[in-house]
C-alpha positions as a printed NumPy array, in Angstrom:
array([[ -4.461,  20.853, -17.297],
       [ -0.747,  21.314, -17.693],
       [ -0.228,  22.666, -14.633],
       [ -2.124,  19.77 , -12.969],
       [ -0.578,  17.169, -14.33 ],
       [  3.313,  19.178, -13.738],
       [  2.197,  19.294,  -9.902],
       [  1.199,  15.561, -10.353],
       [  4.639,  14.731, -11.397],
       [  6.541,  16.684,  -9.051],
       [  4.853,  15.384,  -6.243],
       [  5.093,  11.719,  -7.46 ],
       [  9.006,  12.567,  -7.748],
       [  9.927,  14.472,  -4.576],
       [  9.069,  13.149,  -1.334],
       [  9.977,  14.995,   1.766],
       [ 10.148,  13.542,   4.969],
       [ 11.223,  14.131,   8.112],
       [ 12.031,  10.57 ,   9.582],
       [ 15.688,   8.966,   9.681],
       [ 17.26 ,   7.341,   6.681],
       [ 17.559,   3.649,   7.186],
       [ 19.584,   1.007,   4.682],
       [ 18.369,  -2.226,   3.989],
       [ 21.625,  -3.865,   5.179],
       [ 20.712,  -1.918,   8.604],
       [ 17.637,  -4.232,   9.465],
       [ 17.191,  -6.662,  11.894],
       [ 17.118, -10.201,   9.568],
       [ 15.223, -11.605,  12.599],
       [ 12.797,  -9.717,  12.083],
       [ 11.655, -10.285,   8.537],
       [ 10.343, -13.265,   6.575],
       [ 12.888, -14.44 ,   3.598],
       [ 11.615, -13.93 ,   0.325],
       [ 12.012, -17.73 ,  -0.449],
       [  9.751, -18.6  ,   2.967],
       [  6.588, -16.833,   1.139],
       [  5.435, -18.194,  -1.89 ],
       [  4.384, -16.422,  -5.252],
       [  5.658, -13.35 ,  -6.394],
       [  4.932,  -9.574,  -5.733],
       [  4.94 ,  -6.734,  -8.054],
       [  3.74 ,  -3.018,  -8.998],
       [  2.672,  -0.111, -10.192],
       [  2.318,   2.76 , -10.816],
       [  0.646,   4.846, -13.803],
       [ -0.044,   9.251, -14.4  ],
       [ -2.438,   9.587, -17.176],
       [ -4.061,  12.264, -18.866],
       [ -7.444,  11.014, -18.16 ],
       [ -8.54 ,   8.122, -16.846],
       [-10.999,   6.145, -19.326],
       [-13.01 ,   3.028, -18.474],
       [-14.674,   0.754, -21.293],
       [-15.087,   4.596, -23.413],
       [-16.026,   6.868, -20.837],
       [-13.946,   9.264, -19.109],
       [-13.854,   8.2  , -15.016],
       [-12.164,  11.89 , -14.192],
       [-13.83 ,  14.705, -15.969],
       [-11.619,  14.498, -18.769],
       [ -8.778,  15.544, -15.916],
       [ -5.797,  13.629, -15.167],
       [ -5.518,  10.428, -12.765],
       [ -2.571,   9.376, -10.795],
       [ -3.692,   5.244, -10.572],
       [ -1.246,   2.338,  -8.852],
       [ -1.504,  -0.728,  -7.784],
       [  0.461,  -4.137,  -6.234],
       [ -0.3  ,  -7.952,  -7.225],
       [  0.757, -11.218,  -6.284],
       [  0.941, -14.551,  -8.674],
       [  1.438, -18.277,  -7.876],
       [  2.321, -20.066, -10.573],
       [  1.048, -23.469,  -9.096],
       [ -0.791, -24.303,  -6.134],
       [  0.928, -27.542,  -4.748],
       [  2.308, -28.951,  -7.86 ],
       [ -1.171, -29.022, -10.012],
       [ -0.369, -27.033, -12.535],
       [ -3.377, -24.486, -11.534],
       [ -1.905, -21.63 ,  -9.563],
       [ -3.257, -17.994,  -8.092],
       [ -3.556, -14.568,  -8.83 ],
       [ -4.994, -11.519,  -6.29 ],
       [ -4.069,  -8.073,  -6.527],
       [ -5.551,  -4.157,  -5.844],
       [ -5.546,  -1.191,  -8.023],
       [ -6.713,   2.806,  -7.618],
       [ -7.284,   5.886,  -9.04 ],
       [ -8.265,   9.174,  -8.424],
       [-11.967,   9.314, -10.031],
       [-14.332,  12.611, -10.369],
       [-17.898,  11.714, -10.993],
       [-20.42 ,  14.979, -11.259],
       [-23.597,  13.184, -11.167],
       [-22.3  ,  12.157,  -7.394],
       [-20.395,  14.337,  -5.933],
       [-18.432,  13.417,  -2.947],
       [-16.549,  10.372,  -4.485],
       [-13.081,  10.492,  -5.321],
       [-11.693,   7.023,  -5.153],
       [-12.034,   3.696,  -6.753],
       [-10.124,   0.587,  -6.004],
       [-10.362,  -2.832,  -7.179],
       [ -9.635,  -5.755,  -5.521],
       [ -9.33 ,  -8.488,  -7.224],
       [ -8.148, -12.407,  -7.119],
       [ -9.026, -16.457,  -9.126],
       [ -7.299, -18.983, -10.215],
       [ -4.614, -19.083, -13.385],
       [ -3.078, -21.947, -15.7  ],
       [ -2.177, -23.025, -19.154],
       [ -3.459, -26.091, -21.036],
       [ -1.582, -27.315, -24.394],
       [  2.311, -28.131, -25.014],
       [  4.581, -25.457, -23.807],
       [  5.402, -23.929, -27.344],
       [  1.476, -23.794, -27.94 ],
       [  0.259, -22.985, -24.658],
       [ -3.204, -20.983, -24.149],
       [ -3.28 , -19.081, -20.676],
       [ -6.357, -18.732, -18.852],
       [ -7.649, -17.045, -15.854],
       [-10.928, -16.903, -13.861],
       [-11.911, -14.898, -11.222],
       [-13.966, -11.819,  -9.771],
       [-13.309,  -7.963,  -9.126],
       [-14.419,  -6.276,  -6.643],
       [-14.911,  -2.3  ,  -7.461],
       [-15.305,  -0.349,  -4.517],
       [-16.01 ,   3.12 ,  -4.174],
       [-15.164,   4.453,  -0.662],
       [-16.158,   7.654,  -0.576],
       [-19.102,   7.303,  -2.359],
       [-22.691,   9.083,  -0.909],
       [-24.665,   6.516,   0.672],
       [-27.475,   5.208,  -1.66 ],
       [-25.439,   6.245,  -4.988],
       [-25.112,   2.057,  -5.101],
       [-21.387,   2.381,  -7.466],
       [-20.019,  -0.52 ,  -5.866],
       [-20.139,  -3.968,  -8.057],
       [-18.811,  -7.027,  -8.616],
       [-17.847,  -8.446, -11.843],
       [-16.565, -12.178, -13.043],
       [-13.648, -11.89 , -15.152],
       [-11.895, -14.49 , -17.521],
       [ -9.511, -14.451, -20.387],
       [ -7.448, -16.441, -22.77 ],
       [ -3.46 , -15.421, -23.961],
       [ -1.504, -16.635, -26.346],
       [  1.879, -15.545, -27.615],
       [  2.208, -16.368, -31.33 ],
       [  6.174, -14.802, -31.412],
       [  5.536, -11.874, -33.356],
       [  2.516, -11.006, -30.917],
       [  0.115, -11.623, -27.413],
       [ -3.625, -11.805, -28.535],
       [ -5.744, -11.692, -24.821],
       [ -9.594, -12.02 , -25.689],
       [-11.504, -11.238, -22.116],
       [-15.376, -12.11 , -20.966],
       [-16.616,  -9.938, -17.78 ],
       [-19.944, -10.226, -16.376],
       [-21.747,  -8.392, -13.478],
       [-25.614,  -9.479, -11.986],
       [-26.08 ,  -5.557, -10.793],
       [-23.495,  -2.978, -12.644],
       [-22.085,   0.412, -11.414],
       [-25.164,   2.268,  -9.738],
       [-27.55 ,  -0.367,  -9.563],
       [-27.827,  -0.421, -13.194],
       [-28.597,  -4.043, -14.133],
       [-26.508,  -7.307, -15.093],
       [-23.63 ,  -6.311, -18.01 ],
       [-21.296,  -8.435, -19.902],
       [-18.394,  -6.835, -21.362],
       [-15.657,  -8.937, -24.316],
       [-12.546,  -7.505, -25.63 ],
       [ -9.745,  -8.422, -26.764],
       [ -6.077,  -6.968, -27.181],
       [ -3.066,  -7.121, -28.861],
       [ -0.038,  -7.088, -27.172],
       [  2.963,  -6.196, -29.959],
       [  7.068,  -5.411, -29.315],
       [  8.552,  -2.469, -31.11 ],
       [ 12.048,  -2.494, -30.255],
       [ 12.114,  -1.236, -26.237],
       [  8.301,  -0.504, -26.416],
       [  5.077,  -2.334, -26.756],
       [  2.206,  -0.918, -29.283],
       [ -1.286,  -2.695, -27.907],
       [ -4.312,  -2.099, -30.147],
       [ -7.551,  -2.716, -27.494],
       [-10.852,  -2.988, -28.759],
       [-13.954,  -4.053, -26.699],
       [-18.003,  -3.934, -26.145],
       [-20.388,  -4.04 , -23.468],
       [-24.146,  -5.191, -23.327]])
């Protein structure tokens, strides 16, 4: 497993390529849309783990994932105070019972706000998630849908997030599921320490 996960960091931190270098202060400013012309804001990520677990069980053989992922947030649509999320995450996934898949990404997007004064605030979102598994065998039914919604709040010294999921058909056709956890989100110095717990029906 070493060795896998050594090649999985070199290759994440060398990239060869054969194609000119260009500068950003090269480009044509015609060309491209100013940040300030598109609302929201973009980020991502990227994550190599050890082993890629999902709600307990181990999505990669007990082998290591490389995952990543970009989103987008608007803090509020037109002024009312309710705004949007949407984003998509993968990983690398190994499955024995069906072989052939490899892949998973999630695609994801609702609606986001806070109620309560600012120094109290509770933030909520609700929305769906789309898991898709594209190279999946045909009939092996792992794609699903799940609703998702949570609560934050920041009480200084730490973030508690309590989540609700639920899907009408689960991974491989395996009946409706509802899944709660919740996590806590605490700063140690330049680090955070987040204690998850959760349960699913």
């Amino acid at each position: 497993m070493k060795r896998i996960l050594a090649i999985a960091v070199a290759a994440a931190c060398v990239m060869v390529t054969s194609a000119p270098t260009v500068r950003a202060d090269d480009a044509d400013d015609s060309s491209l849309i100013p940040e300030k012309d598109f609302p929201g804001k973009w980020s991502a990520n990227v994550g190599l783990t050890t082993e890629y677990l999902f709600r307990g069980l181990s999505q990669t053989d007990d082998s290591p994932a490389v995952q990543g992922g970009f989103d987008w947030n608007l803090d509020s649509l037109a002024g009312s105070g309710v705004g949007l999320y949407a984003g998509f995450w993968g990983s690398n996934v190994n499955f024995h019972s069906t072989s052939g898949n490899s892949l998973e990404s999630d695609w994801y997007a609702g609606f986001q706000g806070a109620v309560g004064p600012k120094d109290m605030a509770v933030n909520w979102k609700l929305g769906g998630i789309y898991y898709y598994y594209p190279t999946a065998p045909a009939g092996s039914h792992q794609n699903y849908f799940e609703f998702a919604s949570s609560l934050n709040h920041d009480f200084g010294p730490a973030a508690l997030t309590v989540s609700f999921n639920y899907s009408p058909d689960f991974f491989a056709a395996s009946g409706d599921a509802e899944w709660v956890s919740g996590k806590l989100d605490i700063p140690v110095w330049k680090f955070t320490v987040s204690p998850y717990v959760g349960y699913q029906w």
